Amino acid sequence: MTKAKEKLKQQKSWKSMLRRRKEISKFPCFSWLMNTVQEDPTGFIKSKDLLAKLSALCNFTITRLGTRRYAMLKNLCPRVRCSNCYEANSGRPTRTTCYRGITWRKCMHKELKTLELEDIRNHLPPPAVYLSNTVAVPSDVVCNGNIVMKQILLCDDKWKLQIRGVDIDLESLGIDPTFTPDQQCLNMVIETVQKVRLCMGVSVDEDQSVPFKEFITMTEDANSENYVSRAKCCLQVVGWYSCGAACQQCHKAYKDYMEAELDQDTSTEEEADPVEDQDPVEDQDPVEDQDPVEDQDPVENQDNSIQVEADPVVDQYNMTAEEIDPVLLDSEDKAELILVFDKAFPNALAERELLLASQTEFNREQYPCGRRWDSKVIGACIKLWEESPQSYRALIDSNKFILPSKKTLTCKWNNYGSEKQMLHCMYQVAVDAKLPACGWAGGIIYDEIAVHKEWTFKLSQVETQVTGWIETGMEGFHICILNQGSVSQKLCSRALQVSFLGYTGFRFPVCQFPTGGVSASELHTILWNVIAALNLWGFQVDFILQNGNKENHSFIQSCFNKSGKESRYCSTNLAIPSTTIIHSQDFSHIMKRLRNAVLCSGHGKGFKRVIMKNGKEIVWKHWEVAVKWDRDVNDGALCENITDAHLAPTKADKKINNVAEDMLNKDMLLLMESYQCSLGDGSYLNSTIDFLKQTSTMIEVFRDELGIAKITDIRLLKLRKVLMWVQQWQRHVMSEKPIETDKQCSMLPVWKFLDDVECLLITFNDICVKHLNQFPDSMVVPSRFNSDGIEDHFRKAKTLYSGSTIKPNYDTYNKTVIQNCIGWEQYQKLKAVQEIQSEPTGT
């Protein structure tokens, strides 16, 4: 009994010691050493004093510094050394351990000034630089001609470290990721990052053929040229106590490669031996005289050498299922296996059960392409990949589990995107974001992008899908048959994107359709079906935002019995007849068309009209002369943003919002007024200045990020004055009867365009009134009232795969919708649900 008690006591003490070590390992020891000690050639610190401070912070008694912590101290202060010193103790000298070459760091008691994240770039100590919202610290390593940078990502209270795109685990290095925005903490973070050791890879010969070979040099020594082999999943850093210059992953990858090369060379030499050199079969001893195989020792040979059996996985493609796994499990065995698993792991997830149960099936498969993964297993693997792609790759390479490859996961992600799945994802994102009640209300915006006419085949066991045809629903297909008088199928040349825009800024792509240039009848079917589907999922649609396209005008007119202006562009909601829908216009498109109207106004070749207001001309020459005067006279230009692309925009420049708005904003109004004052008689610019006052007011209001919380907001009053000015301009021009009708039209921009300007000014006021009456505590942000989100997504879709000058095909565009609009991290989370069985929550 006494021995048993002593053994039990030893086990408890051993467990408590392991628990203490685990808790101590989580302590950011390196950051503590950085803040506590500093290098001093003449100083020294006693070991017991250093351990006493460390023990007080860890709440454990630490008797020695240990190899790991001493390695941290050595990397922090390279000249530190451990030695013995003697101190008087009751008149008798006592030997104790001390660390020479370091001393205590002085603490700063004065108050530190708090730095804003935007001002950090002005307070960076050398050699740190500020690059694209990150702080970059150059290292002394040059890889393939490029200096390896250590990137620091600063957040509100944390900081992260990235090296060559890999996130570094700071806690495993004993570094505290806490960040306070002051100069002392910023200097400490940069000093810590400079101390981090980079993985240099495994040195190889110049002629040696290895995967992921790199050329490494040091900035301090130009002659230190070396070729190294690096693992695909390199950790990029090495530990403080590591003796080598490469991380564990690089060592393992190089070792595995060399063993594979050795095995391949050995097998090649055995196959090259001639058959005639072997002894004849008849000269050998008979089989019955030999010892049975089962009686021989499988491990030891006569020369006491160890025999390593061949890996059965190597020849699995030439073996039967029974030879690979002689134990075949039926359905009853699988049920018993799951039952045993439930008893062993009572709180395990269902996905983990399926993952482990699937291993029994896939171990018998001869070929990897014969594996069929369950959607729930795919979802569990996607969660693992989301947590750490590097760890997931390492788990696959270890051959301990048979898991789906990255290519398989990507194929499952690309099959995602049907309308029902998109609506379900939209609902889940809104729930996870905890949107308020007003956030579930908003409108829909739509636009088209040109795509390349191309077929795309998707092969599967069930069917072969062909994408690239025009598909706008069954009703659109039947309308096309009635219009053409025949049944035909054409390749799509455009993609229609429909997105939801909430009052709180919540955006989500609802659906996309391959079209050949959508018609008004197709829009009528598509948009009302989308509004009905959104209502079933609990989303309220108050308005439809569109541009001034011809088909869009026809669609708006089809929603009214008379004209939209008489009904203030508010029609009955055909999906929910008890509610109404407001048809509004895109502000960004309106401003570009206003600039284009003035751009075409003038005398001479290439000008289509001369815009007039109160007998004065509004021509593009006024802008050109004013900008030229600003550049010649003023040392500091009033409009610094104006370039030649603003004055003579190309076809691509005309699509940029800033190029149009810079010519119509307050700065341009100030420039035109200043130019008028410099002239003796500048009355001919009165109409141009009056025109700029209205456009600058619209830009000021619709680009304002401050929300409108009351119906009596001064900005709504400003827009009403602009509306009255536009209507008065129309009435004044048309009231001049002696002038011919064609000439009257040339004195104004296009009539339909002026209707769009009125539509925007009328409907925005009505939308604010409607929303604020329903949700008095919410607000409407004017800067969100545009289709810039879709335009930005279109640009990303072009540049993601093929470049900005090449149009994507519809299949490529379809893949980029979720990635660009939702975000890649959220996209991975939503991909975990492959078979959606939930139903809409609305009524």
Coordinates of N, CA and C in Angstrom, one line a residue, residues 158 203 551:
K158 N -4.3 44.7 -31.1 CA -3.5 43.5 -31.4 C -2.6 43.9 -32.6
S203 N 20.5 24.1 -47.3 CA 21.5 24.3 -48.3 C 21.7 23.1 -49.2
E551 N -33.8 50.2 -72.3 CA -34.7 49.1 -71.8 C -35.2 49.4 -70.3

